[in-house]
């Protein structure tokens, strides 16, 4: 049996966050941190700087090509959103060389984008402020599976196969077969990377939101978002997907199960565009297939 910490320890030498992200985080944590300092740190990495400008000027962020410098991007988007976007860019880059067995990488990242979009849409429907952070949390919420399929591919695949055959929640099969589940692994990785507490707690509690502490509400949103993403990839109806969510989750969020269909449709509208925006090489892989 394996622990989440053991799996993370086996993968951190292969997947580390770039220096530019660490500098941004240190700049934000410092009493003297500033917009200029964050902009300078980002500008030191041309690849991340280019990706950030591409995101900031995309139709989805609404600035219509008017952001032409990193300093302006940081000023317009704000420090938190720039931190979160650079984090998303950094994590996808950290795992870009992974080729785990039994895991379709383009499908994995599309599913991750769907999680992010669904989480953000739920937040919007709930009138939350700062829903863009929910998008990034949702986007990274399944990262534990990348670690598991890279380090223990056969066991991870067995757990998924058994869960599907028994129609049981995947995390329950993983705990029984592996010793830990993908949410625990993701949370352990987030903690190792010293990401904000909200990322660690929400992602760690996504399978059991009541354990989310101060973030139980957000964990419930990511829980529903994960179910929506799974339904999308499995061609499951929205009605069936809603029925598989614990009624207590709907009560906690003060949502009706019927609302899942609208959230899913809204997320699906942006899925192709956001996938191309965050993972432009996926289209190249599909064209070569």
Short mmCIF file of C-alpha atoms in Angstrom, two decimals:
data_model
loop_
_atom_site.label_atom_id
_atom_site.label_comp_id
_atom_site.label_asym_id
_atom_site.label_seq_id
_atom_site.Cartn_x
_atom_site.Cartn_y
_atom_site.Cartn_z
CA UNK A 1 0.00 0.00 0.00
CA UNK A 2 1.19 3.50 -0.80
CA UNK A 3 0.78 6.86 0.92
CA UNK A 4 0.18 10.16 -0.84
CA UNK A 5 3.45 11.50 0.53
CA UNK A 6 5.35 8.51 -0.84
CA UNK A 7 3.97 8.99 -4.35
CA UNK A 8 4.73 12.70 -4.29
CA UNK A 9 8.27 12.03 -3.09
CA UNK A 10 8.77 9.74 -6.09
CA UNK A 11 7.67 12.37 -8.59
CA UNK A 12 8.90 15.74 -7.30
CA UNK A 13 12.31 15.32 -8.90
CA UNK A 14 10.54 15.01 -12.26
CA UNK A 15 7.98 17.78 -11.76
CA UNK A 16 9.08 20.99 -10.09
CA UNK A 17 7.70 24.49 -10.36
CA UNK A 18 9.86 26.93 -12.33
CA UNK A 19 11.97 29.54 -10.60
CA UNK A 20 9.79 32.35 -11.95
CA UNK A 21 6.75 31.07 -10.06
CA UNK A 22 8.75 30.72 -6.84
CA UNK A 23 9.98 34.30 -7.23
CA UNK A 24 6.43 35.57 -7.78
CA UNK A 25 5.21 33.75 -4.70
CA UNK A 26 8.07 35.13 -2.61
CA UNK A 27 7.38 38.62 -3.95
CA UNK A 28 3.71 38.37 -2.99
CA UNK A 29 4.59 37.04 0.46
CA UNK A 30 7.14 39.76 1.18
CA UNK A 31 6.07 42.93 3.06
CA UNK A 32 7.77 44.95 0.32
CA UNK A 33 6.22 42.97 -2.54
CA UNK A 34 5.02 45.09 -5.46
CA UNK A 35 3.49 45.05 -8.92
CA UNK A 36 6.86 46.04 -10.34
CA UNK A 37 8.59 43.18 -8.54
CA UNK A 38 6.11 40.60 -9.82
CA UNK A 39 6.33 41.99 -13.35
CA UNK A 40 10.12 41.84 -13.24
CA UNK A 41 10.05 38.21 -12.07
CA UNK A 42 7.69 37.18 -14.87
CA UNK A 43 9.69 39.05 -17.52
CA UNK A 44 12.74 36.97 -16.61
CA UNK A 45 11.05 33.92 -18.16
CA UNK A 46 10.14 34.67 -21.82
CA UNK A 47 8.01 31.53 -22.23
CA UNK A 48 5.82 32.23 -19.19
CA UNK A 49 5.68 35.95 -20.02
CA UNK A 50 4.48 35.14 -23.55
CA UNK A 51 1.86 32.71 -22.25
CA UNK A 52 0.56 35.24 -19.73
CA UNK A 53 0.20 37.94 -22.40
CA UNK A 54 -1.60 35.48 -24.67
CA UNK A 55 -4.05 34.64 -21.88
CA UNK A 56 -4.57 38.27 -20.87
CA UNK A 57 -5.33 39.32 -24.44
CA UNK A 58 -7.63 36.42 -25.25
CA UNK A 59 -11.33 36.99 -25.83
CA UNK A 60 -12.07 35.19 -22.57
CA UNK A 61 -10.43 37.86 -20.44
CA UNK A 62 -11.96 40.74 -22.39
CA UNK A 63 -9.04 43.10 -22.94
CA UNK A 64 -8.98 42.76 -26.72
CA UNK A 65 -5.25 42.91 -27.34
CA UNK A 66 -4.76 46.06 -25.29
CA UNK A 67 -2.27 44.51 -22.84
CA UNK A 68 1.15 44.80 -24.42
CA UNK A 69 3.49 44.59 -21.43
CA UNK A 70 3.81 42.36 -18.39
CA UNK A 71 3.59 45.39 -16.11
CA UNK A 72 0.23 46.30 -17.60
CA UNK A 73 -0.94 42.68 -17.35
CA UNK A 74 -0.12 42.62 -13.63
CA UNK A 75 -1.79 45.99 -13.07
CA UNK A 76 -4.97 45.15 -15.00
CA UNK A 77 -5.42 41.53 -13.91
CA UNK A 78 -4.34 42.04 -10.31
CA UNK A 79 -1.71 40.22 -8.29
CA UNK A 80 -3.88 37.27 -7.25
CA UNK A 81 -5.11 36.48 -10.74
CA UNK A 82 -1.62 36.82 -12.21
CA UNK A 83 -0.32 34.47 -9.49
CA UNK A 84 -3.03 31.93 -10.30
CA UNK A 85 -2.53 32.11 -14.07
CA UNK A 86 1.25 31.76 -13.77
CA UNK A 87 0.65 28.82 -11.43
CA UNK A 88 -1.59 27.11 -14.00
CA UNK A 89 0.98 27.73 -16.74
CA UNK A 90 3.79 26.46 -14.49
CA UNK A 91 2.02 23.27 -13.43
CA UNK A 92 1.08 22.30 -16.97
CA UNK A 93 4.69 22.91 -17.98
CA UNK A 94 6.03 20.88 -15.05
CA UNK A 95 4.12 17.82 -16.26
CA UNK A 96 4.58 18.41 -19.99
CA UNK A 97 7.19 15.66 -20.37
CA UNK A 98 5.16 13.03 -18.53
CA UNK A 99 3.99 10.09 -20.63
CA UNK A 100 2.28 7.82 -18.08
CA UNK A 101 0.91 4.46 -19.06
CA UNK A 102 -2.86 3.99 -19.19
CA UNK A 103 -3.53 7.74 -19.28
CA UNK A 104 -4.58 9.70 -22.37
CA UNK A 105 -2.85 13.04 -21.75
CA UNK A 106 -4.90 15.23 -24.16
CA UNK A 107 -8.09 13.74 -22.72
CA UNK A 108 -6.78 14.31 -19.19
CA UNK A 109 -6.08 18.02 -19.74
CA UNK A 110 -9.40 18.59 -21.53
CA UNK A 111 -11.12 17.02 -18.55
CA UNK A 112 -9.12 19.27 -16.23
CA UNK A 113 -10.18 22.36 -18.16
CA UNK A 114 -13.79 21.19 -17.94
CA UNK A 115 -13.42 20.87 -14.16
CA UNK A 116 -12.12 24.42 -13.97
CA UNK A 117 -14.86 25.86 -16.15
CA UNK A 118 -17.59 24.02 -14.26
CA UNK A 119 -16.22 25.11 -10.87
CA UNK A 120 -16.11 28.72 -12.04
CA UNK A 121 -19.65 28.53 -13.41
CA UNK A 122 -20.94 27.17 -10.11
CA UNK A 123 -19.18 30.02 -8.31
CA UNK A 124 -20.77 32.55 -10.64
CA UNK A 125 -24.21 31.08 -10.08
CA UNK A 126 -23.61 31.37 -6.35
CA UNK A 127 -22.62 35.01 -6.65
CA UNK A 128 -19.07 34.41 -5.43
CA UNK A 129 -16.34 37.01 -5.80
CA UNK A 130 -13.01 35.92 -7.30
CA UNK A 131 -14.35 32.97 -9.30
CA UNK A 132 -11.24 32.95 -11.51
CA UNK A 133 -9.36 31.32 -8.63
CA UNK A 134 -12.01 28.59 -8.64
CA UNK A 135 -11.20 27.99 -12.30
CA UNK A 136 -7.52 27.43 -11.53
CA UNK A 137 -8.29 25.25 -8.50
CA UNK A 138 -10.63 23.15 -10.62
CA UNK A 139 -8.05 22.97 -13.40
CA UNK A 140 -5.46 21.56 -10.99
CA UNK A 141 -7.82 19.40 -8.93
CA UNK A 142 -7.13 16.16 -10.83
CA UNK A 143 -3.34 16.53 -10.83
CA UNK A 144 -3.11 13.63 -8.35
CA UNK A 145 -3.97 11.25 -11.14
CA UNK A 146 -0.97 12.41 -13.17
CA UNK A 147 1.24 11.57 -10.20
CA UNK A 148 -0.42 8.19 -9.67
CA UNK A 149 -0.28 7.13 -13.31
CA UNK A 150 3.37 8.21 -13.49
CA UNK A 151 4.46 6.39 -10.33
CA UNK A 152 2.08 3.42 -9.94
CA UNK A 153 0.34 3.10 -13.34
CA UNK A 154 -0.82 -0.48 -12.94
CA UNK A 155 -2.46 0.10 -9.56
CA UNK A 156 -4.04 3.36 -10.71
CA UNK A 157 -5.45 1.63 -13.78
CA UNK A 158 -6.70 -1.30 -11.69
CA UNK A 159 -8.52 1.07 -9.33
CA UNK A 160 -10.25 2.82 -12.22
CA UNK A 161 -11.23 -0.48 -13.82
CA UNK A 162 -12.61 -1.90 -10.56
CA UNK A 163 -14.50 1.29 -9.77
CA UNK A 164 -16.13 1.26 -13.20
CA UNK A 165 -17.04 -2.42 -12.93
CA UNK A 166 -18.54 -2.01 -9.46
CA UNK A 167 -20.04 1.42 -10.17
CA UNK A 168 -18.42 2.73 -7.01
CA UNK A 169 -16.75 6.13 -6.45
CA UNK A 170 -13.23 6.08 -7.85
CA UNK A 171 -11.65 7.47 -4.69
CA UNK A 172 -13.04 4.57 -2.65
CA UNK A 173 -11.49 2.01 -5.01
CA UNK A 174 -8.20 3.92 -4.96
CA UNK A 175 -8.04 3.94 -1.18
CA UNK A 176 -8.67 0.20 -1.07
CA UNK A 177 -6.29 -0.78 -3.88
CA UNK A 178 -3.59 1.91 -3.73
CA UNK A 179 -3.79 3.04 -0.10
CA UNK A 180 -4.65 6.66 -0.90
CA UNK A 181 -6.79 8.52 -3.43
CA UNK A 182 -6.05 11.10 -6.10
CA UNK A 183 -7.33 13.98 -3.95
CA UNK A 184 -4.90 13.11 -1.14
CA UNK A 185 -2.04 12.87 -3.63
CA UNK A 186 -2.91 16.22 -5.22
CA UNK A 187 -3.16 17.91 -1.82
CA UNK A 188 0.21 16.46 -0.77
CA UNK A 189 1.80 17.83 -3.95
CA UNK A 190 0.18 21.25 -3.45
CA UNK A 191 1.47 21.31 0.13
CA UNK A 192 4.97 20.32 -0.98
CA UNK A 193 4.92 23.16 -3.50
CA UNK A 194 3.76 25.52 -0.72
CA UNK A 195 0.71 26.65 -2.64
CA UNK A 196 -1.96 28.77 -0.92
CA UNK A 197 -3.87 26.95 1.83
CA UNK A 198 -7.09 27.28 -0.15
CA UNK A 199 -5.64 25.14 -2.97
CA UNK A 200 -4.45 22.43 -0.58
CA UNK A 201 -7.65 22.24 1.48
CA UNK A 202 -10.16 22.50 -1.37
CA UNK A 203 -8.41 19.99 -3.61
CA UNK A 204 -7.76 17.63 -0.71
CA UNK A 205 -11.42 17.63 0.31
CA UNK A 206 -12.95 17.44 -3.17
CA UNK A 207 -14.06 13.82 -2.72
CA UNK A 208 -15.40 14.43 0.80
CA UNK A 209 -16.29 18.14 1.00
CA UNK A 210 -17.41 18.02 4.65
CA UNK A 211 -13.72 17.64 5.54
CA UNK A 212 -12.86 20.94 3.85
CA UNK A 213 -12.75 22.98 7.06
CA UNK A 214 -12.95 26.67 6.21
CA UNK A 215 -13.30 25.73 2.53
CA UNK A 216 -16.10 23.18 2.74
CA UNK A 217 -18.29 25.27 0.43
CA UNK A 218 -15.62 25.56 -2.29
CA UNK A 219 -14.72 21.87 -1.92
CA UNK A 220 -18.36 21.02 -2.61
CA UNK A 221 -18.23 23.15 -5.77
CA UNK A 222 -15.14 21.32 -7.02
CA UNK A 223 -16.82 18.02 -6.12
CA UNK A 224 -19.76 18.86 -8.40
CA UNK A 225 -17.41 20.18 -11.08
CA UNK A 226 -15.51 16.88 -11.08
CA UNK A 227 -18.77 14.99 -11.52
CA UNK A 228 -19.70 17.23 -14.46
CA UNK A 229 -16.31 16.70 -16.12
CA UNK A 230 -16.62 12.92 -15.68
CA UNK A 231 -20.12 12.96 -17.17
CA UNK A 232 -18.85 14.97 -20.12
CA UNK A 233 -16.06 12.48 -20.85
CA UNK A 234 -18.23 9.42 -20.24
CA UNK A 235 -21.19 10.71 -22.30
CA UNK A 236 -23.38 10.42 -19.23
CA UNK A 237 -26.60 12.42 -19.10
CA UNK A 238 -26.77 15.43 -16.82
CA UNK A 239 -29.73 13.89 -15.00
CA UNK A 240 -27.81 10.70 -14.27
CA UNK A 241 -24.74 12.67 -13.18
CA UNK A 242 -26.81 14.78 -10.78
CA UNK A 243 -28.37 11.67 -9.25
CA UNK A 244 -24.90 10.33 -8.38
CA UNK A 245 -24.12 13.37 -6.23
CA UNK A 246 -24.90 13.09 -2.51
CA UNK A 247 -28.08 15.09 -1.73
CA UNK A 248 -26.21 16.71 1.15
CA UNK A 249 -23.93 18.40 -1.39
CA UNK A 250 -26.91 20.01 -3.11
CA UNK A 251 -28.25 21.11 0.27
CA UNK A 252 -24.91 22.58 1.28
CA UNK A 253 -24.67 24.58 -1.93
CA UNK A 254 -28.38 25.46 -1.87
CA UNK A 255 -28.62 24.23 -5.45
CA UNK A 256 -31.12 22.05 -7.27
CA UNK A 257 -29.84 18.92 -9.06
CA UNK A 258 -31.53 20.18 -12.22
CA UNK A 259 -29.07 23.09 -12.32
CA UNK A 260 -26.24 20.72 -13.23
CA UNK A 261 -27.42 20.67 -16.85
CA UNK A 262 -27.15 24.44 -17.23
CA UNK A 263 -23.72 24.54 -15.56
CA UNK A 264 -22.48 21.75 -17.81
CA UNK A 265 -23.77 23.41 -20.98
CA UNK A 266 -22.19 26.74 -20.05
CA UNK A 267 -18.84 25.08 -19.37
CA UNK A 268 -18.98 23.08 -22.60
CA UNK A 269 -19.42 26.28 -24.61
CA UNK A 270 -15.96 27.46 -23.55
CA UNK A 271 -14.22 24.08 -23.38
CA UNK A 272 -12.56 24.05 -26.81
CA UNK A 273 -11.43 27.67 -26.55
CA UNK A 274 -9.95 27.38 -23.07
CA UNK A 275 -8.25 24.07 -23.87
CA UNK A 276 -6.58 25.66 -26.91
CA UNK A 277 -5.64 28.70 -24.83
CA UNK A 278 -4.01 26.84 -21.93
CA UNK A 279 -2.78 23.77 -23.84
CA UNK A 280 -2.15 24.85 -27.45
CA UNK A 281 -0.08 21.75 -28.24
CA UNK A 282 -3.06 19.42 -27.66
CA UNK A 283 -4.48 20.43 -31.01
CA UNK A 284 -1.18 19.48 -32.65
CA UNK A 285 -1.27 16.06 -30.98
CA UNK A 286 -4.83 15.48 -32.17
CA UNK A 287 -3.92 16.44 -35.73
CA UNK A 288 -1.06 13.93 -35.72
CA UNK A 289 -3.25 11.15 -34.36
#
